[in-house]
Tab-separated table of C-alpha atoms and ligand atoms in Angstrom:
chain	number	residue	atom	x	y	z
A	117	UNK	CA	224.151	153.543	-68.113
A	118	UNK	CA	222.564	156.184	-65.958
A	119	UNK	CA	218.885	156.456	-64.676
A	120	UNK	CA	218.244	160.325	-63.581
A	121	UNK	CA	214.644	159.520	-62.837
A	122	UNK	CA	213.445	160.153	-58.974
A	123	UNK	CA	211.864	158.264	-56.871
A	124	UNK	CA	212.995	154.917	-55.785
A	125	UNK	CA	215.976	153.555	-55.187
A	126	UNK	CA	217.220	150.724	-57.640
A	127	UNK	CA	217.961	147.351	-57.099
A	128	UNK	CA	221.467	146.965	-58.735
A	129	UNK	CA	223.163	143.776	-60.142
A	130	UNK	CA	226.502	143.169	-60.607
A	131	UNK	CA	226.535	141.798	-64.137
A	132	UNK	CA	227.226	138.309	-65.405
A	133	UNK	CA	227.704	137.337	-68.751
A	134	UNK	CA	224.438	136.953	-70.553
A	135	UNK	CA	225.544	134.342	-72.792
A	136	UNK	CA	225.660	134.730	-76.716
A	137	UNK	CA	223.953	137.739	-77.548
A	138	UNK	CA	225.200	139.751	-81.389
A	139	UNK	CA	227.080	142.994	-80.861
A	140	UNK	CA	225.056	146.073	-80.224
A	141	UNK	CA	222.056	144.152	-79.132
A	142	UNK	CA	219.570	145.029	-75.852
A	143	UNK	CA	219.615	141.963	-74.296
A	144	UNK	CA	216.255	141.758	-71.819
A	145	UNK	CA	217.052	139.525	-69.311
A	146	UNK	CA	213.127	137.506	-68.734
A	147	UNK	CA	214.827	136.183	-65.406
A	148	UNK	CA	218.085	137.107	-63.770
A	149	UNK	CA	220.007	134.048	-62.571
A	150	UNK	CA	222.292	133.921	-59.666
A	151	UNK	CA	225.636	132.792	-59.625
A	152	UNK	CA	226.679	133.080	-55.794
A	153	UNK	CA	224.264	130.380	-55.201
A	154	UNK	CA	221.891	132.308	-53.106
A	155	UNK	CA	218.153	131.617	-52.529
A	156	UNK	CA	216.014	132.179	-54.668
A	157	UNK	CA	218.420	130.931	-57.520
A	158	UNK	CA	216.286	132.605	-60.242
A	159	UNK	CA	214.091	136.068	-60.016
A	160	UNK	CA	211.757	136.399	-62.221
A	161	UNK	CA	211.437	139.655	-64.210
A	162	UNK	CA	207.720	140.123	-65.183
A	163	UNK	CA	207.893	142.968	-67.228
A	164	UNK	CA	210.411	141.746	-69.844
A	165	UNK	CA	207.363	141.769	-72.041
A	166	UNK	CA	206.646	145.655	-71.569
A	167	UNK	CA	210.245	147.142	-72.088
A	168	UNK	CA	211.547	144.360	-75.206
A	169	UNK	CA	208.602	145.911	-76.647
A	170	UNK	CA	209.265	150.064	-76.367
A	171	UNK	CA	212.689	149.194	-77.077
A	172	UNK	CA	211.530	147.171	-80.515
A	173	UNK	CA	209.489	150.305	-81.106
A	174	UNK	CA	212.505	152.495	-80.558
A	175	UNK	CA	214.330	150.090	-83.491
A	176	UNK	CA	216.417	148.555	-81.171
A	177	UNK	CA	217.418	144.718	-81.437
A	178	UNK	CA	216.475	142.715	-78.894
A	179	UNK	CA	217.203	139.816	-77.505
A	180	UNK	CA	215.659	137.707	-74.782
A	181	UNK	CA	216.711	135.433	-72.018
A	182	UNK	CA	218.486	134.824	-68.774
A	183	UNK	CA	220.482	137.401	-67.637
A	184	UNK	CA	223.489	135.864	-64.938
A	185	UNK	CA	224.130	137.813	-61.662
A	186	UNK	CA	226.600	138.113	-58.804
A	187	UNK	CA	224.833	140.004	-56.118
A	188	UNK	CA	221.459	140.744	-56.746
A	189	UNK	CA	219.331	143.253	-54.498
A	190	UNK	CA	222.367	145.347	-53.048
A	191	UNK	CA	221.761	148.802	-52.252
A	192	UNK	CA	222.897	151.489	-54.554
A	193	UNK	CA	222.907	154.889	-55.379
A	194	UNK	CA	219.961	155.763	-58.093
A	195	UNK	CA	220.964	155.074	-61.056
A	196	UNK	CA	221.945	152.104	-62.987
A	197	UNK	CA	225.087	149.935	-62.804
A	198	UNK	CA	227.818	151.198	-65.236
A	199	UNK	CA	229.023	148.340	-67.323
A	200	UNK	CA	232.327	146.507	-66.038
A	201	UNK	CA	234.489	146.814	-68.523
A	202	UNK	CA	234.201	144.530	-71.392
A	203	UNK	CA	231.330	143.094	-69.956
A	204	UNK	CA	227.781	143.025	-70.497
A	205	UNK	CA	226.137	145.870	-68.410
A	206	UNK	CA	223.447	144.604	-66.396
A	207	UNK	CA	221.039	147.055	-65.405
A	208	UNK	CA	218.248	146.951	-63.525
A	209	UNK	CA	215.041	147.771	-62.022
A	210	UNK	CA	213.318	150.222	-59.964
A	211	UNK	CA	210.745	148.120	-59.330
A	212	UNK	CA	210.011	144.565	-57.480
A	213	UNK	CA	210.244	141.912	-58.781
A	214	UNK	CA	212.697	143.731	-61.415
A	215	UNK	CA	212.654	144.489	-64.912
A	216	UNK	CA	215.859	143.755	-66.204
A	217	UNK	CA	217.506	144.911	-69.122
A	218	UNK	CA	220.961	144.230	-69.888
A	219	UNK	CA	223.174	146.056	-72.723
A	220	UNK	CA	225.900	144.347	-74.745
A	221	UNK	CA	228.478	146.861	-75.819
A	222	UNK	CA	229.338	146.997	-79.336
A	223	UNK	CA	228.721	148.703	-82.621
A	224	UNK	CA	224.921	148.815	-83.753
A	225	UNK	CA	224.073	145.758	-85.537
A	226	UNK	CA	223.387	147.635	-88.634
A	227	UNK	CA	220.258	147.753	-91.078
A	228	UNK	CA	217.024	149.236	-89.376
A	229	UNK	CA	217.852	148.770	-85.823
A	230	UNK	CA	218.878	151.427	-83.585
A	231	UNK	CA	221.968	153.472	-84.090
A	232	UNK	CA	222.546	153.933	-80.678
A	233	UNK	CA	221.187	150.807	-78.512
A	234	UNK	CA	222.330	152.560	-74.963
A	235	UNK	CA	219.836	155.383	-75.472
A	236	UNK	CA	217.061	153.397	-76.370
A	237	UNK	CA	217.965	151.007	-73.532
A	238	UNK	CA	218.268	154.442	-71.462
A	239	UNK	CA	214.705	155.808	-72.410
A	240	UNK	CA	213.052	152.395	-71.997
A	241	UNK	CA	213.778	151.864	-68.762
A	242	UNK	CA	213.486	155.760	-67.675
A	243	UNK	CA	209.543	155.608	-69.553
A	244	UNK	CA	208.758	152.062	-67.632
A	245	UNK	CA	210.648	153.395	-64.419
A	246	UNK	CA	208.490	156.366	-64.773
A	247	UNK	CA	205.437	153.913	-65.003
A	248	UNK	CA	205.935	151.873	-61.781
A	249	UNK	CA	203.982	153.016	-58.872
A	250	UNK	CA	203.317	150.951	-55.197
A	251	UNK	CA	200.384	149.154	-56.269
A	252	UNK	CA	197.857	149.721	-59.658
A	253	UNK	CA	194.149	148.474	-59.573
A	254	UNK	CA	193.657	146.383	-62.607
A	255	UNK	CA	189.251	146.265	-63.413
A	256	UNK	CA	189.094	143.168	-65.324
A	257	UNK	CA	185.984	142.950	-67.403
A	258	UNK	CA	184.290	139.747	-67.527
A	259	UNK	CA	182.800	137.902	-70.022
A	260	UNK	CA	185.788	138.785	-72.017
A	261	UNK	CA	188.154	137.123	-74.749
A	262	UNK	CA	186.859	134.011	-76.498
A	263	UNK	CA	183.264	133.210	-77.325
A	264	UNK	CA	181.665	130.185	-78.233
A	265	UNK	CA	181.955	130.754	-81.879
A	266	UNK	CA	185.521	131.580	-81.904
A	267	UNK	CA	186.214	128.397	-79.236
A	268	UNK	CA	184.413	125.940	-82.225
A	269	UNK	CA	185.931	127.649	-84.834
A	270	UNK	CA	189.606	126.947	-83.110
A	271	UNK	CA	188.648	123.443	-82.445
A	272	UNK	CA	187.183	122.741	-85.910
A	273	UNK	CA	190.744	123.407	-87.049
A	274	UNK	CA	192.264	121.193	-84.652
A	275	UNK	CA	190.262	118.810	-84.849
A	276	UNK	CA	190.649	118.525	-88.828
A	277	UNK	CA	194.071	118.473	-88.350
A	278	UNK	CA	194.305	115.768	-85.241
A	279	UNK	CA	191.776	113.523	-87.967
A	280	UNK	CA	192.993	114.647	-91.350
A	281	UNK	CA	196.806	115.199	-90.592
A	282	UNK	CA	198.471	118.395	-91.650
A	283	UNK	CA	198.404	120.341	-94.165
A	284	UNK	CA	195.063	121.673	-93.633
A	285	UNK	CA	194.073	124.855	-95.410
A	286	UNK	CA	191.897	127.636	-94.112
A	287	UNK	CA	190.593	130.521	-96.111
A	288	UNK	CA	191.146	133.369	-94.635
A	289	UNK	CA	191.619	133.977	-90.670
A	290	UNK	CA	190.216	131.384	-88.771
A	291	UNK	CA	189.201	134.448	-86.652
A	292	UNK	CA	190.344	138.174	-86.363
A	293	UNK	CA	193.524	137.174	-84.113
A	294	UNK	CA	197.307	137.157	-84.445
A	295	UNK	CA	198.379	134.805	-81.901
A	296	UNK	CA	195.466	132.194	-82.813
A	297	UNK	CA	196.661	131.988	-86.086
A	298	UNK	CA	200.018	131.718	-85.637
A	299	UNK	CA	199.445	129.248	-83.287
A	300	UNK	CA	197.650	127.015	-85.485
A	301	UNK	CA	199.916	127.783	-88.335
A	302	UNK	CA	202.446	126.330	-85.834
A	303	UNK	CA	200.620	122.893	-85.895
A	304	UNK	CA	200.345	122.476	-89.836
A	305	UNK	CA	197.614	124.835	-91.032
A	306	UNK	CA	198.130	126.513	-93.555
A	307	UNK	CA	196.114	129.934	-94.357
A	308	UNK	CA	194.720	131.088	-97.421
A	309	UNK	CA	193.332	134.056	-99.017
A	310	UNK	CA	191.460	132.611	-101.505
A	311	UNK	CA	190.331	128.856	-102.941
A	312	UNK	CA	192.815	128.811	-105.741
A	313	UNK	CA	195.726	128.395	-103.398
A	314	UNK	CA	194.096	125.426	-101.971
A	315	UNK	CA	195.120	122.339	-104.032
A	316	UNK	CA	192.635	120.005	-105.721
A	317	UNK	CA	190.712	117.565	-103.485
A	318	UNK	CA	192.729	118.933	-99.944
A	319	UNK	CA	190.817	120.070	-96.897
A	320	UNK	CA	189.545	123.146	-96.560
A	321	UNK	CA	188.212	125.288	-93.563
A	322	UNK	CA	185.974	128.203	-93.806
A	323	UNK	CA	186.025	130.756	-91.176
A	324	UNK	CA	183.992	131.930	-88.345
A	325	UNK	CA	183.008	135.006	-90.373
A	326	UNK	CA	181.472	132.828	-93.240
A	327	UNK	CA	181.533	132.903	-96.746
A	328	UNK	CA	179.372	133.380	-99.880
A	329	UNK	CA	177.161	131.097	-101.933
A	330	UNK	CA	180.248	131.932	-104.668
A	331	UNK	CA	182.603	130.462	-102.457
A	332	UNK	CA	180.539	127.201	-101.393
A	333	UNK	CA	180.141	126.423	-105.277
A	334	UNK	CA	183.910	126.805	-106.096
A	335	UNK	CA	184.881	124.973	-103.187
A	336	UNK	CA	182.597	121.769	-104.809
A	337	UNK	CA	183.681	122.838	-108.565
A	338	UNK	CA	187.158	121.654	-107.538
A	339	UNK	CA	186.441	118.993	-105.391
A	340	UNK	CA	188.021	120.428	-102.065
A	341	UNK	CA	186.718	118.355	-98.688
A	342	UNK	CA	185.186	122.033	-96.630
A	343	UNK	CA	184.923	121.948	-92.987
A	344	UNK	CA	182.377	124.271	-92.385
A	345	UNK	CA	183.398	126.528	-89.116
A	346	UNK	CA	181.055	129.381	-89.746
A	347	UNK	CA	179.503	130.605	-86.492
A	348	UNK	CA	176.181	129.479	-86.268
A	349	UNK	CA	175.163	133.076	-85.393
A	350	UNK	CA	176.247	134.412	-88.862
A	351	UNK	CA	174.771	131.427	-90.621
A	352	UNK	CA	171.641	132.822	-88.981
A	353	UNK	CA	171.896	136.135	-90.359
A	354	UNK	CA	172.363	134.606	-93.992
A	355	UNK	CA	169.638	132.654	-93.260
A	356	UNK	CA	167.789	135.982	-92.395
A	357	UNK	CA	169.511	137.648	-95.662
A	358	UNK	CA	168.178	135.010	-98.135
A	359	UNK	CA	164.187	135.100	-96.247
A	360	UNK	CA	163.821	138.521	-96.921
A	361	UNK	CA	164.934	138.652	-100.506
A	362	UNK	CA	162.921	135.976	-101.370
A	363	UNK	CA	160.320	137.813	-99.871
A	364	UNK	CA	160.527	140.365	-102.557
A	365	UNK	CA	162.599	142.994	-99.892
A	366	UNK	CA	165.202	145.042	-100.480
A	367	UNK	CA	167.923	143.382	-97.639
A	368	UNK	CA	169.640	147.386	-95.891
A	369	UNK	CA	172.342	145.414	-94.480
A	370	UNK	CA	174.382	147.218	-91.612
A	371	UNK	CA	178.213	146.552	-91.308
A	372	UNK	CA	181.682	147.537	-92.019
A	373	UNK	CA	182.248	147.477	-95.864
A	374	UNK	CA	185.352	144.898	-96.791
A	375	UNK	CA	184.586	142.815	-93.570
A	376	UNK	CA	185.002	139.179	-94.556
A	377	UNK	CA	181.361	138.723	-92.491
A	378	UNK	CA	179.794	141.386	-94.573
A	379	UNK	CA	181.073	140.021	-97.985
A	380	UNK	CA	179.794	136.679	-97.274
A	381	UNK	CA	176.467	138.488	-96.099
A	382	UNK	CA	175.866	140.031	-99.385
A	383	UNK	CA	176.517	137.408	-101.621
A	384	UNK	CA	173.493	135.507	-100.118
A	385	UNK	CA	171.448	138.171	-102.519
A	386	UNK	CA	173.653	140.469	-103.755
A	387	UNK	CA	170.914	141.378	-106.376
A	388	UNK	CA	168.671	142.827	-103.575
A	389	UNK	CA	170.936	143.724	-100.925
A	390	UNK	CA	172.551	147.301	-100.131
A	391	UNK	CA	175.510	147.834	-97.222
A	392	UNK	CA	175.316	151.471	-94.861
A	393	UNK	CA	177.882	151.882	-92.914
A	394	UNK	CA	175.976	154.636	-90.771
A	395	UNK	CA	172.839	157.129	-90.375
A	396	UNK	CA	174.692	159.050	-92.876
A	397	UNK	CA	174.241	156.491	-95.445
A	398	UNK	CA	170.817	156.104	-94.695
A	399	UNK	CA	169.740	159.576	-95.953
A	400	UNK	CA	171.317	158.508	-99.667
A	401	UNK	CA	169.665	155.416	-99.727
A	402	UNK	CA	167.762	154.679	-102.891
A	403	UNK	CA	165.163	151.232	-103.115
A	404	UNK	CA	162.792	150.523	-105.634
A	405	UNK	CA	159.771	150.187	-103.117
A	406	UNK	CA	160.222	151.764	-99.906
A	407	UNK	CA	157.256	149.680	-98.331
A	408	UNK	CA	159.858	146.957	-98.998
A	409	UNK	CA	162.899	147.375	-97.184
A	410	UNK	CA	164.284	145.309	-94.320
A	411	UNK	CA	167.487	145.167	-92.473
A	412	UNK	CA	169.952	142.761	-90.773
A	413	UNK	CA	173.354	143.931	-89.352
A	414	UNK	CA	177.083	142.676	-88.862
A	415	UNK	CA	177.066	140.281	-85.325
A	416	UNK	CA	180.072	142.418	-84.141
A	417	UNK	CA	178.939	146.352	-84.304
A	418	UNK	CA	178.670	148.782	-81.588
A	419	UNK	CA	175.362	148.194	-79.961
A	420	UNK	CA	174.413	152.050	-79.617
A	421	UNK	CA	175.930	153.217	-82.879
A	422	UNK	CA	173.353	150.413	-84.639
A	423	UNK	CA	170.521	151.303	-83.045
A	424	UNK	CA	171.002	154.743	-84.289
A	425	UNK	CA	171.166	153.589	-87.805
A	426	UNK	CA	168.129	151.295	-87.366
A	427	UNK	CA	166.289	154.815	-86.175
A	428	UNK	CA	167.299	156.180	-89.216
A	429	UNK	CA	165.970	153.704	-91.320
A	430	UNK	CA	162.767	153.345	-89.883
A	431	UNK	CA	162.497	157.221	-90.164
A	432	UNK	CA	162.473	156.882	-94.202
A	433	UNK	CA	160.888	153.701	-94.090
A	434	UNK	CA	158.389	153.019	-91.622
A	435	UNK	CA	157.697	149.597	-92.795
A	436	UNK	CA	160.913	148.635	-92.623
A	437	UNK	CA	161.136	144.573	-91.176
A	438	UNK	CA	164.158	143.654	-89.065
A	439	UNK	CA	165.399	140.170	-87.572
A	440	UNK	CA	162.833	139.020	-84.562
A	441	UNK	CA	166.251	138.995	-82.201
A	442	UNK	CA	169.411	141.262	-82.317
A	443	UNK	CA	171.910	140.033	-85.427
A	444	UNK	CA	174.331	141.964	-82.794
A	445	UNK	CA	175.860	138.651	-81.024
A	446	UNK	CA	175.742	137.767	-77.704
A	447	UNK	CA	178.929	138.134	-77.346
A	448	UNK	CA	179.445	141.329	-78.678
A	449	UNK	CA	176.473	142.418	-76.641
A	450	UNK	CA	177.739	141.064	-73.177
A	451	UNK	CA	181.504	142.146	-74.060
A	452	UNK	CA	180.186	145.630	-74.662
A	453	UNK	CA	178.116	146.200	-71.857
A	454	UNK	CA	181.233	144.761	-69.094
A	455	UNK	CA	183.507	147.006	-70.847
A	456	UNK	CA	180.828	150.188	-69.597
A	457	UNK	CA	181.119	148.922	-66.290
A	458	UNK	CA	185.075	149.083	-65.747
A	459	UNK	CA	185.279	152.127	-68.237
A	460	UNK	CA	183.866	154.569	-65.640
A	461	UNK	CA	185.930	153.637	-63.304
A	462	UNK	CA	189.130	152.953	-64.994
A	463	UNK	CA	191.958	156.178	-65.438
A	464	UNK	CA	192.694	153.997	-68.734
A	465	UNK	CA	191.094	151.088	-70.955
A	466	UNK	CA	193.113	148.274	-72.408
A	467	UNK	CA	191.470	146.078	-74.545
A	468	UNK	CA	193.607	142.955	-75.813
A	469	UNK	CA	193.216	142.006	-79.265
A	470	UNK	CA	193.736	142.251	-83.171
A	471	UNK	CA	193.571	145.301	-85.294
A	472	UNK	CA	191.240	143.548	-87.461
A	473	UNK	CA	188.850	142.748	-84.785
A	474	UNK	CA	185.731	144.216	-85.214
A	475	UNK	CA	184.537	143.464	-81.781
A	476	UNK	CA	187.574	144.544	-79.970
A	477	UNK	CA	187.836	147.412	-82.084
A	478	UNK	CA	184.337	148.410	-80.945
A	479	UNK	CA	184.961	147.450	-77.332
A	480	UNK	CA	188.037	150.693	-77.858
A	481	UNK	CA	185.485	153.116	-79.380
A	482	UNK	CA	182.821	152.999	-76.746
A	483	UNK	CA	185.599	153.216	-74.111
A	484	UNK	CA	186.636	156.066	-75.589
A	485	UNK	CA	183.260	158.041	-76.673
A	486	UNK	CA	182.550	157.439	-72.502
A	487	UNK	CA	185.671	159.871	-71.892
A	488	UNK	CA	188.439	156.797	-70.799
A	489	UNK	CA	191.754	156.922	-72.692
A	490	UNK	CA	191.373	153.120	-74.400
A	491	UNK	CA	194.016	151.328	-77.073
A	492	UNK	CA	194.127	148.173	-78.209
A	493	UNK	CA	196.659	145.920	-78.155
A	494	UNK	CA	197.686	142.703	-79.653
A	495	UNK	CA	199.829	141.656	-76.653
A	496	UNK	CA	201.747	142.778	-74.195
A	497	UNK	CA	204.845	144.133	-76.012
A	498	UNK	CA	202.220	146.676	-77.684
A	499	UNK	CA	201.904	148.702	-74.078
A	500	UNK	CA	203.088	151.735	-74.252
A	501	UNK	CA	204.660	153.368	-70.541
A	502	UNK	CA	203.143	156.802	-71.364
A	503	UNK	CA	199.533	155.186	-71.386
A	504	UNK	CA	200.369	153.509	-67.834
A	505	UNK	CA	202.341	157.084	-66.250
A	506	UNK	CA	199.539	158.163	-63.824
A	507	UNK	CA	196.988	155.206	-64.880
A	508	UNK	CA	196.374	154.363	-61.283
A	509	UNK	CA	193.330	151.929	-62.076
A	510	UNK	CA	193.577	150.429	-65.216
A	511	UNK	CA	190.558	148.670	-66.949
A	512	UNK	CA	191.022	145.529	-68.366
A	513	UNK	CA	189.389	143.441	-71.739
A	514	UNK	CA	189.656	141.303	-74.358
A	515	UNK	CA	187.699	140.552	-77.838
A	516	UNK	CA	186.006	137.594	-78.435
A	517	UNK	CA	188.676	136.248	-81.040
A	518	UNK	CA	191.695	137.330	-77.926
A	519	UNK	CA	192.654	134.096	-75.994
A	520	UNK	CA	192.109	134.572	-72.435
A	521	UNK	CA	196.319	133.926	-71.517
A	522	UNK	CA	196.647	137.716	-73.204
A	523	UNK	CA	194.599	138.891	-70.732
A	524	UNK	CA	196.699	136.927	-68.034
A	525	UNK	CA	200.104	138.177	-69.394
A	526	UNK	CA	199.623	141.667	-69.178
A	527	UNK	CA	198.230	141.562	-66.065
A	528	UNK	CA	201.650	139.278	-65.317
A	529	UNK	CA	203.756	142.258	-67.331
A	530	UNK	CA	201.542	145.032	-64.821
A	531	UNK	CA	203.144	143.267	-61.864
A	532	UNK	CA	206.515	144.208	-62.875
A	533	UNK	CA	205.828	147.570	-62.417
A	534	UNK	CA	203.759	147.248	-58.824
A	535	UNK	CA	201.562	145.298	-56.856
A	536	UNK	CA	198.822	145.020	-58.566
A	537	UNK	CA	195.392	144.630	-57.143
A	538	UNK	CA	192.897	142.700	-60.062
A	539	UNK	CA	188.917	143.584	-59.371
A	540	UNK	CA	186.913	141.573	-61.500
A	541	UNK	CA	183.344	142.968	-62.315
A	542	UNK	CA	180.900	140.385	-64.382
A	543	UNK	CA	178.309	141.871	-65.372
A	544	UNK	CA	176.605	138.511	-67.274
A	545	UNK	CA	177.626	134.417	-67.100
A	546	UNK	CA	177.669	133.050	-70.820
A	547	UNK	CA	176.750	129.531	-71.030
A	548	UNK	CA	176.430	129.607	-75.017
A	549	UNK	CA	177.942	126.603	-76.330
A	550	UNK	CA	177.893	125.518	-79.918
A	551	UNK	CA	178.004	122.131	-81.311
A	552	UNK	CA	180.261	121.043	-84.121
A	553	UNK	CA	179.881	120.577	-87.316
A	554	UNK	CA	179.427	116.743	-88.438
A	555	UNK	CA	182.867	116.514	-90.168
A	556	UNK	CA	184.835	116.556	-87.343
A	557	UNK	CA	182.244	115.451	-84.587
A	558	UNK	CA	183.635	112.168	-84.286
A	559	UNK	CA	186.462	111.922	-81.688
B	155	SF4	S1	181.590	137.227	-81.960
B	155	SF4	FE1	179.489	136.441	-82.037
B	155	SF4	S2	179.103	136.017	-84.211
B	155	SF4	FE2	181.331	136.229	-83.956
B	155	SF4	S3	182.064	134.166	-83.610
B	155	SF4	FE3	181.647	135.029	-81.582
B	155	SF4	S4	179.536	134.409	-81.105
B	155	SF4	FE4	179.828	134.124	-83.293
């Protein structure tokens, strides 16, 4: 296997045998263990994470674990290690700590993986070689990752399932996050679309993003035991949604059409209520009494792109009513405004989280309409070397439904690559805690 890139000079292992790994498999060694007994008897490889994922991209198989070695850290021309024959080529690392990928000879394993696992193995670590530099500031963002609705929400579900035992059913995501759910999934939840996969009389918990009326009735219709873990901050804005149609208003509600927050929204009056997605929409608005109109939004939109729609509407309706206090959360507020303050600065944006995140999703955008590069990714194995190639400050975030050990694994993943130097800039201190809901207060 050969490395043509400049620059440094490798650190080359001799290669062990990497255990059970199938035939034509990338094996990515997470931590290279030494065999001659030497000090420090294992070396961690950081950014494991960063290459099994560009090599998954590339189709390769992968496979991940210890990867045995001889001599570890001898010098070598650049380049990589060719394989000993027969053996498993080890291969390894520009960078300190290393890297390490190791390559098990043998045909492809077939189906959709990579027909040639050297070259992928090849332009992985030539693209993450190419990433590496002496050290990389890393602007970490703060508040970031969860909020206080997304921290109940998780513990509802725990806590139903420490009282109730397992299975307990949730409709829908408990919030907009891979990991979270699978984690929970993990210990015995069990996630829905809708109620009529829940059986009669089970558990069930509603979401942070709430639900209809529609929903609450066929929940009691068929007897189901709900756990309520609807952020108090969107039962406000149904609150807010039923109030004004009462009222006699037409209800202009602002969000992202399909959004499970949105739907719930509009069923509180779905008679009187109407969903723009943008100024745009404004201008082909139609109400029965224009002197009637008020307006709530989504808690997780971009704070400038609202108040640009709000403008809008109060152009064509100048008695338009709104909500006394921002529907636009807290933390979507405070998460928006730390992400300006690393953004400037930063050569690139990451911002950890779920493509179905409406926050994080947001927290990309305004990155990006300031002029940074931004992407969002679920974890770590999303991270792309070409974003990182000449990224020498790299700003750092998560949405409020991204648990904060994300955030701590890439920067982890970075420091295979580097030193790297973490600034944190908090712009706020959130102290927002919400109670829970009676059905699981109890201990
Ligand atoms: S983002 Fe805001 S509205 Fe959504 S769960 Fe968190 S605090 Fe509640």
């Amino acid at each position: 296997m050969t490395d043509t890139s400049p620059a440094r000079t490798p650190h080359v292992l001799a290669a062990g045998d990497p255990g059970p790994v199938p035939a034509g498999a990338v094996l990515v060694a997470d931590r290279l263990v030494r065999t001659d007994g030497a000090d420090p008897a294992e070396i961690p490889c950081p950014a494991a994470d960063l290459v099994a994922g560009e090599l998954r991209r590339a189709g390769a198989a992968v496979v991940r674990g210890p990867l045995p070695v001889a001599a570890p850290g001898a010098p070598a021309p650049p380049g990589a290690v060719p394989a000993p024959a027969g053996a498993a080529a080890a291969v390894l690392t520009g960078t300190a700590p290393p890297a390490g990928i190791g390559l098990v000879p043998g045909p492809p394993a077939g189906g959709a993986e990579s027909a040639d696992p050297a070259g992928a193995a090849r332009a992985a670590f030539a693209a993450w070689r190419a990433a590496a530099v002496p050290v990389r500031t890393v602007l970490l963002a703060a508040p970031r990752s969860f909020c206080a609705g997304v921290e109940r929400a998780v513990e509802v579900v725990e806590r139903a399932l420490a009282q109730r035992g397992s299975p307990v059913y949730v409709r829908k995501q408990i919030v907009h996050n891979t990991h979270v759910v699978a984690d929970l999934e993990s210990r015995g939840a069990v996630f829905v679309e809708e109620l009529d996969a829940v059986p009669e009389g089970a558990t069930v918990v509603f979401s942070a993003h709430g639900v209809s009326p529609a929903v609450r009735s066929e929940a009691a219709a068929r007897g189901l035991a709900v756990v309520d873990a609807t952020c108090p901050l969107v039962t406000k804005v149904h609150t807010e949604a039923r109030r004004y149609a009462d009222r006699g208003d037409t209800v202009v509600l602002i969000g992202h059409a399909g959004h499970e927050e949105v739907e719930g929204t509009l069923g509180e009056a779905p008679e009187r209520t109407v969903l723009v997605e943008s100024a745009a929409d404004v201008a082909a608005l139609e109400v029965p009494d224009p002197e009637r109109v008020s307006y709530l939004t989504q808690t997780t939109l971009a704070v400038d792109e609202t108040a640009e729609v709000v403008d809008a509407l109060r152009a064509r309706f100048p008695a338009l009513r709104g909500p006394a206090s921002a529907d636009i959360c807290y933390a979507t507020t405070n998460r928006q405004d730390a992400l300006r303050s690393i953004a400037e600065d930063a050569d690139l944006v990451l911002v950890v989280g779920s493509h179905n995140s409406s926050n994080s999703q947001r927290l990309v955008e305004l990155a990006r309409r300031g002029g940074t590069p931004a992407h969002l990714v679920d974890d770590t194995g999303d991270i792309r070397a070409a974003w990182l190639a000449g990224a020498a400050t790299v700003g750092l975030t998560a949405g409020a439904s991204a648990p904060p050990g994300l955030v701590e694994a890439v920067i982890t993943a970075l420091g295979g690559l580097g030193r790297v130097a973490v600034r944190e800039r908090e712009t706020t201190r959130e102290t927002v805690r919400f109670t829970l809901p009676s059905a699981v207060r109890q201990p």
